[in-house]
XYZ file of C-alpha atoms in Angstrom:
643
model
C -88.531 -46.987 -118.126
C -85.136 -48.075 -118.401
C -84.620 -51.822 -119.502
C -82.672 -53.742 -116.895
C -79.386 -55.038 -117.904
C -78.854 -58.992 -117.746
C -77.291 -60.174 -115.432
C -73.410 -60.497 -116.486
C -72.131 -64.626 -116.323
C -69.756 -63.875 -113.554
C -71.995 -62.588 -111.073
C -74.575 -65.499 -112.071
C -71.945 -67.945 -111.177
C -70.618 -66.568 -108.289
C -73.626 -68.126 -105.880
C -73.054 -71.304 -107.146
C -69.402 -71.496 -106.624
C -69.987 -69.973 -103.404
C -72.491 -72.902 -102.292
C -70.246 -75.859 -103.928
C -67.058 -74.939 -102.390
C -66.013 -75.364 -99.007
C -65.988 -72.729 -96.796
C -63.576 -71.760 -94.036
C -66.782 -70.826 -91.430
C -67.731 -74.293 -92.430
C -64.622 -75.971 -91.662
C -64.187 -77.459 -88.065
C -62.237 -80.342 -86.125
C -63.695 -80.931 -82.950
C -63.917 -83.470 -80.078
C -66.971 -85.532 -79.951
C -67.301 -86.261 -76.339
C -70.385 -88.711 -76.599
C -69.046 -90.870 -79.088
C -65.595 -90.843 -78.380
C -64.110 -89.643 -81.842
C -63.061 -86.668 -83.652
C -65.661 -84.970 -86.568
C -63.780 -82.932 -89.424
C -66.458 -80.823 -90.786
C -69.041 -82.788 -88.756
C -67.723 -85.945 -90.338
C -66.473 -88.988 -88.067
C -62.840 -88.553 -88.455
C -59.640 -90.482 -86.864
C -55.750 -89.588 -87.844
C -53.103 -91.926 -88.903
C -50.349 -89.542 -88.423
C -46.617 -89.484 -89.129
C -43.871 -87.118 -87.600
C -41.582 -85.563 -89.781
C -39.265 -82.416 -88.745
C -38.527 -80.287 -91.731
C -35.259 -78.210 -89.597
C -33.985 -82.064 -90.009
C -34.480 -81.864 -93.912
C -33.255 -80.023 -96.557
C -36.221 -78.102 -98.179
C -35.785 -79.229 -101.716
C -36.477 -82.360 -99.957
C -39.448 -81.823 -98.504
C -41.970 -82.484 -100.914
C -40.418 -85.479 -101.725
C -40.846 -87.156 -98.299
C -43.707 -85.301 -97.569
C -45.118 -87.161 -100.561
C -43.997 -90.536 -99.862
C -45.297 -89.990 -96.510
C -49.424 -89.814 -98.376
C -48.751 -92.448 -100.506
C -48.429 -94.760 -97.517
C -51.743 -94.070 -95.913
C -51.065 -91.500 -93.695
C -53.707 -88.364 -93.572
C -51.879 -85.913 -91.321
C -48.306 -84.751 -90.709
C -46.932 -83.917 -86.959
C -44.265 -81.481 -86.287
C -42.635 -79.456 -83.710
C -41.327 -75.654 -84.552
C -38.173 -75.345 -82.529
C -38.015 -71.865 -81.225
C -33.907 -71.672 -81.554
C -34.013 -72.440 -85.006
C -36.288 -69.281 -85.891
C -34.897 -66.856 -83.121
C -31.213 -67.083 -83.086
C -30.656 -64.064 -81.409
C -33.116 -61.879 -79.081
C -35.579 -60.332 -81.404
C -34.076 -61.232 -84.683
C -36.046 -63.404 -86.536
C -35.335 -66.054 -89.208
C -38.016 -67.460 -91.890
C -35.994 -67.957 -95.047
C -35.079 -71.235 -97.132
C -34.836 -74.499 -94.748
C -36.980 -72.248 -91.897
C -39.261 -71.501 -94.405
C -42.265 -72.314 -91.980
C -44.932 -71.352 -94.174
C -43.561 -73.120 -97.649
C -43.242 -76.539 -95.589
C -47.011 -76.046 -94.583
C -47.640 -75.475 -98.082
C -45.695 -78.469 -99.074
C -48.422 -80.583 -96.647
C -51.263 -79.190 -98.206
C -50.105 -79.865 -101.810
C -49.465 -83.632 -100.422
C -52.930 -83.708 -98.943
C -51.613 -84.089 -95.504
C -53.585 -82.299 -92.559
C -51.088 -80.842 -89.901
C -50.524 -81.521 -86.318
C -48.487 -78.871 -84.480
C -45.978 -78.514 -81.784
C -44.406 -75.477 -81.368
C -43.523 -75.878 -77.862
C -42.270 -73.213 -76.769
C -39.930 -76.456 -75.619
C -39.836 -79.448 -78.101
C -37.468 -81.988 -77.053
C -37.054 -83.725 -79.413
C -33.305 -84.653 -79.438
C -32.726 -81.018 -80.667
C -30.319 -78.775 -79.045
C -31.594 -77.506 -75.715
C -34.672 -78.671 -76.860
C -35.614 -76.307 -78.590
C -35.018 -73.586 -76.449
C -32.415 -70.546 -77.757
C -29.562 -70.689 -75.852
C -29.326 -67.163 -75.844
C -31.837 -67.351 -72.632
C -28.881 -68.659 -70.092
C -27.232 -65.539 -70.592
C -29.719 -64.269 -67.956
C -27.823 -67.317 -65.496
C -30.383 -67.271 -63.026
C -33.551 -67.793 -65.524
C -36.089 -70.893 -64.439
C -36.848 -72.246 -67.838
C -40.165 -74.113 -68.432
C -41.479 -72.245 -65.492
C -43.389 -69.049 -64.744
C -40.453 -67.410 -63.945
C -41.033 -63.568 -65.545
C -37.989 -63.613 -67.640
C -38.669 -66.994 -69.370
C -42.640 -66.131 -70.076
C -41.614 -62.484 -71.257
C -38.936 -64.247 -73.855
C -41.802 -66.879 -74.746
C -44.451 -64.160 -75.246
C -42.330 -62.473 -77.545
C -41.706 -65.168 -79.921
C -45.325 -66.552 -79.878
C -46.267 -63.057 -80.650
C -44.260 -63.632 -83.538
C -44.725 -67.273 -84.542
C -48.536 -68.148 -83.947
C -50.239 -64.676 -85.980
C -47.940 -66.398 -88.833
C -49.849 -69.632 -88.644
C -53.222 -67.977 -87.534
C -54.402 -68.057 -91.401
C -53.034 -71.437 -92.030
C -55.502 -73.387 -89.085
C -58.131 -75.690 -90.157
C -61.220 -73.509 -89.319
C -59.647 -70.603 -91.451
C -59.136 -72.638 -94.389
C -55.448 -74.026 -93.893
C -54.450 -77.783 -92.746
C -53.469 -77.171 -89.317
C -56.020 -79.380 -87.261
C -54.452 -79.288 -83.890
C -51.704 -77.735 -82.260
C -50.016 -78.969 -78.648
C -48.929 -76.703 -76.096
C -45.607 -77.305 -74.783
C -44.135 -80.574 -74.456
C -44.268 -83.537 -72.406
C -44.135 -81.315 -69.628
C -45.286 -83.900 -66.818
C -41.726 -85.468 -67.446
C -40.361 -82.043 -66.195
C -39.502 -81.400 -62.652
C -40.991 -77.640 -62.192
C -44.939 -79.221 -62.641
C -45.973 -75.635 -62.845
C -49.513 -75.114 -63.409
C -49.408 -71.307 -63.790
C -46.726 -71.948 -66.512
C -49.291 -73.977 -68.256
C -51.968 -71.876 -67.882
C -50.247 -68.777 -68.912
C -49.214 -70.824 -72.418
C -52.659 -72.033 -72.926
C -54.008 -68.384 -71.954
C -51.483 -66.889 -74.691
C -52.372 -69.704 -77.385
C -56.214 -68.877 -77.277
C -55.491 -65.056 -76.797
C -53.301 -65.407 -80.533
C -55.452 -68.151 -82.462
C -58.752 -68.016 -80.775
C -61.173 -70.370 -79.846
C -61.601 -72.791 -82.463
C -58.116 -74.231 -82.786
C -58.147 -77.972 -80.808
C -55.430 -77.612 -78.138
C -53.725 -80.630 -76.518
C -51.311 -82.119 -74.284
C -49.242 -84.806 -74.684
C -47.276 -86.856 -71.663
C -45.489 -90.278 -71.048
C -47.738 -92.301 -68.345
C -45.879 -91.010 -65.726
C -46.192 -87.044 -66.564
C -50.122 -86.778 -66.998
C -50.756 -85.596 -63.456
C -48.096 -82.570 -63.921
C -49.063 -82.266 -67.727
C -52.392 -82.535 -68.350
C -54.564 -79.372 -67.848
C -58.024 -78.631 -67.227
C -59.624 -77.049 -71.445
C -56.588 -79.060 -73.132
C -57.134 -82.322 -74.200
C -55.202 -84.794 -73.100
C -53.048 -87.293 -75.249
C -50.481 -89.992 -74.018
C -47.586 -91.445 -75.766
C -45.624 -94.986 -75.681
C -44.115 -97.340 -78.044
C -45.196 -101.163 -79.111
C -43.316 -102.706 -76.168
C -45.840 -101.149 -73.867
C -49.029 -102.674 -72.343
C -51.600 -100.134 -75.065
C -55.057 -101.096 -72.478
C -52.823 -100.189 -69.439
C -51.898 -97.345 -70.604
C -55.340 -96.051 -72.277
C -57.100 -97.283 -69.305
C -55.079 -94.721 -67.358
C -55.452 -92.055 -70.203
C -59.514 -92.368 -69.146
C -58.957 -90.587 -65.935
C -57.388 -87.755 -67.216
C -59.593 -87.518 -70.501
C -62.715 -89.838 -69.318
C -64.869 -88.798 -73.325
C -62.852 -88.283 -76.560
C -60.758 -90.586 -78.624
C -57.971 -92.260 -77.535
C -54.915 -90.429 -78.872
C -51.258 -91.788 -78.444
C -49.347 -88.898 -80.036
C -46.188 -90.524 -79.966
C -45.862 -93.947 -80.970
C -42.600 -95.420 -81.699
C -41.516 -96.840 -84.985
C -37.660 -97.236 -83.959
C -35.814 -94.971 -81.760
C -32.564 -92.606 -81.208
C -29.204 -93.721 -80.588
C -26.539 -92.339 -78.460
C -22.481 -91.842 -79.133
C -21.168 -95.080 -77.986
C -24.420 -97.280 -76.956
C -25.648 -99.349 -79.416
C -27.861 -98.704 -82.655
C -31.312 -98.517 -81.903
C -34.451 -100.716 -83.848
C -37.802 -101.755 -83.124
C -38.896 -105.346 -84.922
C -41.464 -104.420 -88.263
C -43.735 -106.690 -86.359
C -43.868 -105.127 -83.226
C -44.953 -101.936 -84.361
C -47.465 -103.096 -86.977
C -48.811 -105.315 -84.468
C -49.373 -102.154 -82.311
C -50.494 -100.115 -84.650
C -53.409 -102.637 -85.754
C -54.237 -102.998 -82.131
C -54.751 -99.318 -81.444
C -56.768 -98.614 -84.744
C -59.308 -101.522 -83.908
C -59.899 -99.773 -80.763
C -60.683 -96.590 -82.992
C -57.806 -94.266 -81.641
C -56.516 -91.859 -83.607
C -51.992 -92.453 -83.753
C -49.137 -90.423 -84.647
C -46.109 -92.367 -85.585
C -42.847 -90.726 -84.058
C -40.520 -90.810 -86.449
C -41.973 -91.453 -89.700
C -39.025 -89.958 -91.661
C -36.203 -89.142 -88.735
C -33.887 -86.987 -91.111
C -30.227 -85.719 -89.684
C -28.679 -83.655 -86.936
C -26.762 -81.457 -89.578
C -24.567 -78.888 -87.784
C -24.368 -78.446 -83.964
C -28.458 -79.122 -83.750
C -28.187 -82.274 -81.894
C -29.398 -82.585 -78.263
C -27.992 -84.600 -75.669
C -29.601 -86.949 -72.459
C -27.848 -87.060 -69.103
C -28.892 -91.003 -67.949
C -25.938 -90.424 -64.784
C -23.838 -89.162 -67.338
C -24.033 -86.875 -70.357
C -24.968 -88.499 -73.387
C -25.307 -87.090 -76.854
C -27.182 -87.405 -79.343
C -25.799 -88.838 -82.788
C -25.724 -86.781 -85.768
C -27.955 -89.461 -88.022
C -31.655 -89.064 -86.692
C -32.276 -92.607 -89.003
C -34.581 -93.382 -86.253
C -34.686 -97.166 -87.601
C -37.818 -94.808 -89.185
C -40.427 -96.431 -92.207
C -38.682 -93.783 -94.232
C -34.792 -93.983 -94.008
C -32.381 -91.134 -93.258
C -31.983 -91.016 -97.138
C -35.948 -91.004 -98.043
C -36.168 -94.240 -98.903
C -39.300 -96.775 -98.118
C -38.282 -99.678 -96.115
C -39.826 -102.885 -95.776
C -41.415 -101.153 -92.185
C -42.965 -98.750 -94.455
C -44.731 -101.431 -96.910
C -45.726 -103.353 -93.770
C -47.083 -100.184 -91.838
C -48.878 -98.986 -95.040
C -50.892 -102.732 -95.132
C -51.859 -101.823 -91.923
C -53.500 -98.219 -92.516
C -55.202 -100.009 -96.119
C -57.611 -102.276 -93.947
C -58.412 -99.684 -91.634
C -58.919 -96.087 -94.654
C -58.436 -96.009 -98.104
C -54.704 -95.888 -99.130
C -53.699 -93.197 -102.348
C -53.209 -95.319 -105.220
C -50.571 -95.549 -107.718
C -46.456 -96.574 -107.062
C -44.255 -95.155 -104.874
C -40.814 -93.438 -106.437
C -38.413 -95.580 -106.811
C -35.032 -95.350 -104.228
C -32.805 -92.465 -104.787
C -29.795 -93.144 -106.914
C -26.605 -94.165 -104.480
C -22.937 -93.304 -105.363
C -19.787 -94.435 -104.597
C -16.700 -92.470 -104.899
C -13.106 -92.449 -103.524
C -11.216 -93.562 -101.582
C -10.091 -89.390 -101.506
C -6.784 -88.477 -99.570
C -7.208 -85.042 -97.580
C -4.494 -83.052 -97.330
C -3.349 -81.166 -94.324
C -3.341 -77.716 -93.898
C -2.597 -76.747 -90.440
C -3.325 -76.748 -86.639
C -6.343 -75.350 -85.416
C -3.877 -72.635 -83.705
C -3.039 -71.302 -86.708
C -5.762 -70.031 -88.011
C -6.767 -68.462 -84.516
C -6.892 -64.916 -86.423
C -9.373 -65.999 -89.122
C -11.498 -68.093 -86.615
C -11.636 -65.038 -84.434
C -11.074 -61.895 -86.138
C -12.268 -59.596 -83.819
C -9.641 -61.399 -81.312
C -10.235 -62.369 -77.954
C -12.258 -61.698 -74.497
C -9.803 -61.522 -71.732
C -11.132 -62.180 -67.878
C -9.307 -63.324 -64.663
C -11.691 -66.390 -64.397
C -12.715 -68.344 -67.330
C -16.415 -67.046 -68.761
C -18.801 -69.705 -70.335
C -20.034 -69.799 -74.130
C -23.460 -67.716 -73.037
C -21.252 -65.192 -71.080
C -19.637 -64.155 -74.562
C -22.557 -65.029 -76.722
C -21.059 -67.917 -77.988
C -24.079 -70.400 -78.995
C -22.684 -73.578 -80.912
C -19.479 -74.990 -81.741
C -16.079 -74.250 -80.384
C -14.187 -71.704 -77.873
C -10.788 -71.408 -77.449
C -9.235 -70.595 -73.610
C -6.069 -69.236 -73.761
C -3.198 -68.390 -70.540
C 0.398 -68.902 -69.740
C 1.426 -70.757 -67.186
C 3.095 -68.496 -64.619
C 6.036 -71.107 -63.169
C 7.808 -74.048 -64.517
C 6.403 -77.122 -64.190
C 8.578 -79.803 -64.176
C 7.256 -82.945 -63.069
C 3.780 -84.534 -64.489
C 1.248 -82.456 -62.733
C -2.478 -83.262 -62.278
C -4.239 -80.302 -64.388
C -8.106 -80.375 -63.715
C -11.102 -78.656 -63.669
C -14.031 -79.024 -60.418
C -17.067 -79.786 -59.868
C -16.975 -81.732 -63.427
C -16.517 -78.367 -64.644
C -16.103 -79.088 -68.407
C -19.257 -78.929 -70.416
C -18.193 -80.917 -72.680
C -15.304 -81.823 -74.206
C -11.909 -79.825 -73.828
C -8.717 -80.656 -76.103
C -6.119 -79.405 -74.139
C -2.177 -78.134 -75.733
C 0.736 -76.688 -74.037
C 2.730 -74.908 -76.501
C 0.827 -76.117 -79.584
C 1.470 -80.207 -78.471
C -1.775 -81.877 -78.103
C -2.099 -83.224 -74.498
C -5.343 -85.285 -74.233
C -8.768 -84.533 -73.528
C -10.839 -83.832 -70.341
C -14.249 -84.937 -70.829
C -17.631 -84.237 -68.946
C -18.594 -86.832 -66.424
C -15.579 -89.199 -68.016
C -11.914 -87.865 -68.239
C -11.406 -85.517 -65.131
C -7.557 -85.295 -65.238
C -4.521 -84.874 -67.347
C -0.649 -84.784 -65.870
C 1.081 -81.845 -67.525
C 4.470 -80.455 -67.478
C 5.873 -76.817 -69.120
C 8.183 -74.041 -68.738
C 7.006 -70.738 -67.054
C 5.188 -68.879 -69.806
C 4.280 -71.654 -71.909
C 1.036 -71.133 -73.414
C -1.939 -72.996 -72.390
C -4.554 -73.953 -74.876
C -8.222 -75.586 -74.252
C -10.109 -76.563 -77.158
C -13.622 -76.752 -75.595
C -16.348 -78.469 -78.225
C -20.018 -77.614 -77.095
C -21.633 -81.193 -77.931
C -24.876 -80.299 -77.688
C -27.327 -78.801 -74.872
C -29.645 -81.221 -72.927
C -33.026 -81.905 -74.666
C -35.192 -83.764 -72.214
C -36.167 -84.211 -68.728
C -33.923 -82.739 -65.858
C -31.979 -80.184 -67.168
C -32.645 -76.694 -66.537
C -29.973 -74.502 -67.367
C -27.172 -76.681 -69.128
C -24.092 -74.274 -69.584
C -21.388 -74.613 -71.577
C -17.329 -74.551 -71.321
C -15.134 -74.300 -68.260
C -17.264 -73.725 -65.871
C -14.851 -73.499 -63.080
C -11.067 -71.907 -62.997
C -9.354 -75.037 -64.006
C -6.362 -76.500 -61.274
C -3.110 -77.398 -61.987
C -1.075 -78.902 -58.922
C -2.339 -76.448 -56.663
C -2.256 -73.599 -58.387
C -5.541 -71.509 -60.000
C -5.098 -70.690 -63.269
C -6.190 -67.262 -63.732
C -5.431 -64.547 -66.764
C -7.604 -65.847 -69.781
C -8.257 -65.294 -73.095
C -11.891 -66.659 -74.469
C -11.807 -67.023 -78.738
C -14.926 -67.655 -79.532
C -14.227 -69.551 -82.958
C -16.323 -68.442 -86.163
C -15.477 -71.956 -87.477
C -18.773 -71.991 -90.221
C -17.761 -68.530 -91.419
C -13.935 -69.222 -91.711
C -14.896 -72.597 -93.902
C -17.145 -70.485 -96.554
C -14.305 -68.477 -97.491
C -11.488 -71.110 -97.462
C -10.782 -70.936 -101.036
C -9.494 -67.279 -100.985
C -7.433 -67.742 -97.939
C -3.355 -68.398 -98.106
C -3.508 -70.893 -95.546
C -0.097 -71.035 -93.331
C 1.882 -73.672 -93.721
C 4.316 -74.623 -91.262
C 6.268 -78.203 -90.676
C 4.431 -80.749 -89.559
C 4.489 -84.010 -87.500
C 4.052 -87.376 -90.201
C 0.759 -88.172 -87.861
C -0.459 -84.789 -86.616
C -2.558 -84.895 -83.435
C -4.853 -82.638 -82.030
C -7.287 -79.893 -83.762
C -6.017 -79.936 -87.078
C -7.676 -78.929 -90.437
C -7.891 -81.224 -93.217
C -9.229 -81.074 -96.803
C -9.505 -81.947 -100.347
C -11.071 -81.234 -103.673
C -12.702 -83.519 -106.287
C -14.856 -83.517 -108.914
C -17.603 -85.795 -109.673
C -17.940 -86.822 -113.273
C -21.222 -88.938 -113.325
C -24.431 -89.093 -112.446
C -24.802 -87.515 -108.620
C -26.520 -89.450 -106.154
C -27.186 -89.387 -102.037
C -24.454 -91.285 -100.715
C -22.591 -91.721 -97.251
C -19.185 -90.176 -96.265
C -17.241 -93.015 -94.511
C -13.910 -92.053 -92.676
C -12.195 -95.184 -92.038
C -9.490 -94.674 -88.886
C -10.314 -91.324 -88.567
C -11.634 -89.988 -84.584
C -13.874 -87.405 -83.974
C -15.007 -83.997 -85.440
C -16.604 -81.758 -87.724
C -17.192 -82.264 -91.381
C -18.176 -79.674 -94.115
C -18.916 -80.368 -97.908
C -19.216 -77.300 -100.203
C -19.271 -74.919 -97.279
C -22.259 -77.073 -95.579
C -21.636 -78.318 -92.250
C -22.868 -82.042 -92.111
C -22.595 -82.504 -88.623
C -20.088 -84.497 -85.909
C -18.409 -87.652 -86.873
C -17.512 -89.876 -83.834
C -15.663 -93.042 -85.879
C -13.749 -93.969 -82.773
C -17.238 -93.857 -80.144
C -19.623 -95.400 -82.969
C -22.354 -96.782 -83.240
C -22.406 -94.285 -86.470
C -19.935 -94.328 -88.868
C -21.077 -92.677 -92.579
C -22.618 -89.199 -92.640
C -25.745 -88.868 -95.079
C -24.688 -86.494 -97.912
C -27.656 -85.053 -99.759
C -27.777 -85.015 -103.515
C -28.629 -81.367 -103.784
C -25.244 -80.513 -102.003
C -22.908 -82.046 -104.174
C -21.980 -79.757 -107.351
C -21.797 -82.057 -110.791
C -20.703 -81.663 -114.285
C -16.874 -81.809 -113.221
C -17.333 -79.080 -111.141
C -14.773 -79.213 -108.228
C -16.543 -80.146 -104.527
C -14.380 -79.436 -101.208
C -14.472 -81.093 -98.356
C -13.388 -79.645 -95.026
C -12.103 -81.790 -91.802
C -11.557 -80.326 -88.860
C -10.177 -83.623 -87.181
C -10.008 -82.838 -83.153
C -7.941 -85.928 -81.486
C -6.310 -88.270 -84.095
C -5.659 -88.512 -87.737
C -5.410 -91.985 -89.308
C -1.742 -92.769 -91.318
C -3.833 -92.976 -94.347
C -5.978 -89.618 -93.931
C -8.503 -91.247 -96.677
C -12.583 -90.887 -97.049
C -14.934 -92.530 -98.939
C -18.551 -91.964 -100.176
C -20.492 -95.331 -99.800
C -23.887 -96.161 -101.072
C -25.031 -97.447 -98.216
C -24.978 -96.022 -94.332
C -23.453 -97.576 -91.559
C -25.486 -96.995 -88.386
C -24.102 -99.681 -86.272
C -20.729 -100.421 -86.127
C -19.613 -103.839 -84.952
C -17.822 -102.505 -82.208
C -21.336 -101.808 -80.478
C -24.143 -104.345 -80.676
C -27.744 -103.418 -82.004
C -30.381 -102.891 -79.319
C -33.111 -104.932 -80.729
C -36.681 -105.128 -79.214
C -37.117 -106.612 -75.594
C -40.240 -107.832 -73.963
C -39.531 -104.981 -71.632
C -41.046 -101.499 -71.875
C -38.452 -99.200 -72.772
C -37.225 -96.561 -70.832
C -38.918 -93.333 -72.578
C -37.189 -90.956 -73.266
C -39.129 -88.393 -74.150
C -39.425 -85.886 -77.369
């Protein structure tokens, strides 16, 4: 007989291994209705969360915060996935670098964070149409957040997409994702659509099964038309509100379970021309203490608010439209700029007496710099560089067509006629029903006119010779993010009036602005004569080097009005100096080149320009200029908004 062969180490050690490490069948988060807590692989377990939104940070950033966020106590991370941002277009799909889903889930494992989810398929959360691709109001009559058959066939597409890409990465299946909430604060919503809901939670356990912990999460007034029946229900609200109030009402909805507030504030958003928003350190530690002795599980909303780069910002309408800024600061424990505040050492005392706190010290600040002041240096009108902002030149219709008519999503479109008889008195030119959505520049014959603006400036008086060209700047400032809107267009909505006359016969250029600014180097830019204080849409820019060590900093632009800024082809985001309350733009390190290498920085000033047309890079932000007071804490509940 044959002697057996030993058996080889390997296969000797492969039991053991098997029985000492955790196993994905083993892995579960569940609600523990008779004792009112959550058990994480049958372990009494409660969450002191943090949000963070990675579209709002650049990636090479993200461990970074992601880290600091551990180090102050916190065990999970809470985001939303915002469904414009991967979908730009119908069907085509978009993963790579800063949408790199996948690497930022990675990035919260490597921190040791578990993961709460919100992919919507609407977020809120002061992002452009919250969330939502604009690309679905080119179908004018859709009912969005509603079971209307063209929305849900749209949002079963791109779930189809998204949630098999996080199906590996939930809890149960060996990844970090915990939880995940279907849509969003939709009892604040005026559709209260229960087959809506249902549908979404029908699709959500169709794609990730049974195991995944679904929720809800609503302001007090939106759990009757949010909540649903095999979610479980969560409430948020901030440190001015009255917490046993509010968790006593919680109770009828979800009677057993912890007590979850999924949003609680730590500062809050601020508006173009209110004030600068912040929420007292002692307020929301006191809060926070007061809802962990009670043994409920909290997400902090923001915990690191990040920045509206680029056209991403949403907007409120509070009886009149009001955008968002571009800083998402947030008065947040970590600043716009990743740095720990004094809210963050006083939350983190908090979460020590409550679960053990990672040892060790936190990274220091990130180096600041200071440079300038720079002088820009003008290089033309808007108008002319119509054929490189449009090269495929323009759409012509008798009545004006909006930015979703010609697939226009962010930014800036150009209408275009002539005026077909002389006018030569001051003449009322307007456009009804408050038909400009949002902001139109308006030029006869190249001269900057003034500005209509939605619910605000309604009228200009115009004169011009028959033929003289008719321009309207129209700026898209950002789609509505919460509450009432349901299909927020944008442009001239209307044929715009002047006297009594309908102007008919125009052009649409929809600008390529972001495109145009990448390749500005190569370009012989026109140059023409010029005005000593230009005003109007007019480029401006300037090159400069940086010879030292490269830090974060802060573009200030003293006297300057409002408009767009790029630096090294990256578009920062609005600047308002005129409106306030922000006045600096946060400027990543990792954007700025060094080593002498020359950095540009593009202006696309749209009103005014200062006599000195000078910038500056501070090392510290202003968020709150003195023009507009801070809103500080009142015994008051606030007004939520919603996210």
């Amino acid at each position: 007989m044959a002697r057996e062969k030993p058996p080889c180490l390997p296969s000797l050690l492969l039991p053991l291994l098997t029985l000492l490490l955790p196993q994905a069948d083993t892995r579960s988060f569940v609600v523990d209705r008779d004792n009112d807590r959550f058990l994480l692989d049958g372990v009494p377990f409660r969450y002191v969360s943090g949000s963070l939104h990675y579209f709002r940070v650049p990636r090479v950033l993200w461990a970074d915060r992601l880290f600091k966020m551990r180090l102050s106590g916190l065990n999970a991370v809470q985001f939303y996935v915002p469904w414009n941002y991967h979908e730009p277009q119908p069907g085509v799909y978009n993963f790579n670098g800063s949408r790199d889903l996948i690497a930022f889930l990675n990035e919260a494992a490597i921190a040791d964070l578990l993961v709460i989810l919100r992919p919507g398929p609407y977020i809120c959360a002061e992002w452009e149409m919250g969330g939502l691709p604009s690309w679905l109001l080119r179908n004018p009559k859709i009912h969005l957040r509603s079971s209307d058959p063209d929305f849900l066939a749209a949002v079963d597409s791109w779930f189809k997409v998204l949630l098999p890409k996080i199906y590996p990465w939930l809890y149960h299946n060996g990844g970090n994702i915990i939880s995940i909430q279907v849509e969003n604060e939709y009892g604040s919503y005026k559709a209260c659509d229960f087959s809506y809901m249902r549908h979404l939670a029908g699709l959500f356990r169709a794609l990730l099964g049974d195991k995944i912990l679904l929720f809800t999460t609503d302001g007090p007034q939106g759990l009757k038309c949010g909540s649903l029946q095999g979610l479980y229900t969560t409430i948020d609200f901030g440190p001015a509100d009255n917490m046993t109030k509010i968790f006593t009402l919680l109770r009828k909805y979800e009677p057993h379970g912890p007590l979850v507030n999924s949003e609680y504030y730590t500062g809050w958003l601020d508006y173009w021309g209110q004030n600068h928003s912040t929420r007292s350190i002692l307020s929301v530690t006191k809060g926070l203490e007061n809802m962990l002795k009670l043994g409920a599980s909290v997400n902090m909303y923001m915990f690191h608010g990040g920045t509206n780069f680029g056209y991403w910002n949403g907007a409120d309408e509070k009886g009149r439209f009001l955008p968002i800024t571009t800083s998402y600061d947030y008065d947040a424990p970590i600043s716009e700029a990743g740095d720990p505040t004094p809210k963050f050492f006083a939350l983190r005392n908090v979460i020590s007496k409550f679960q053990k706190v990672p040892l060790g010290p936190l990274p220091p600040p990130s180096s600041k710099m200071m440079l300038g002041p720079l002088t820009l240096h003008l290089d033309g009108d808007l108008l002319d560089f119509l054929d490189f902002l449009c090269p495929h030149g323009p759409i012509r219709s008798i009545l004006p067509m909006t930015f979703e008519a010609v697939k226009q999503d962010h930014g800036f479109m150009l209408y275009r006629t002539y005026l077909t008889q002389t006018i030569f008195e001051p003449t009322p030119f307007w456009v009804p029903n408050n038909g400009v959505h949002d902001r139109a520049y308006v030029m006869v014959d190249g001269v900057f006119q003034g500005v209509l603006e939605r619910n605000m400036r309604h009228k200009l008086l115009l004169t011009g010779k028959l033929g003289a060209k008719l321009d309207i700047l129209l700026e898209n400032m950002g789609r509505l993010s919460f509450g009432s809107n349901s299909s927020d267009f944008k442009g001239v909505l209307e044929p715009p009036i002047l006297g009594q006359t309908i102007l008919t016969q125009w052009m649409m250029f929809p600008l390529k602005i972001d495109n145009f600014v990448k390749w500005w180097f190569p370009l012989q830019l026109p140059k023409t004569s010029r005005p000593q204080f230009p005003s109007g849409p007019t480029f401006y820019s300037t090159t400069f080097p940086i010879l030292g060590l490269v830090g974060d900093t802060f573009l200030y632009l003293p006297g300057w009005t409002k408009g767009q800024v790029w630096i090294n082809g990256f578009n920062l985001g609005r600047y308002w100096t005129k409106q306030g309350p922000q006045q600096t733009l946060y400027v990543p390190r990792p954007l700025l080149f060094s080593s002498g290498i020359l950095n540009i920085i593009i202006l696309l000033e749209l009103e005014k320009v200062p006599p000195q047309p000078e910038v500056q890079f501070l090392d510290k932000p202003i968020l709150n200029s003195s023009i507009h007071k801070t809103y500080i804490d009142s015994p008051e509940p606030m007004v939520l908004s919603g996210h």
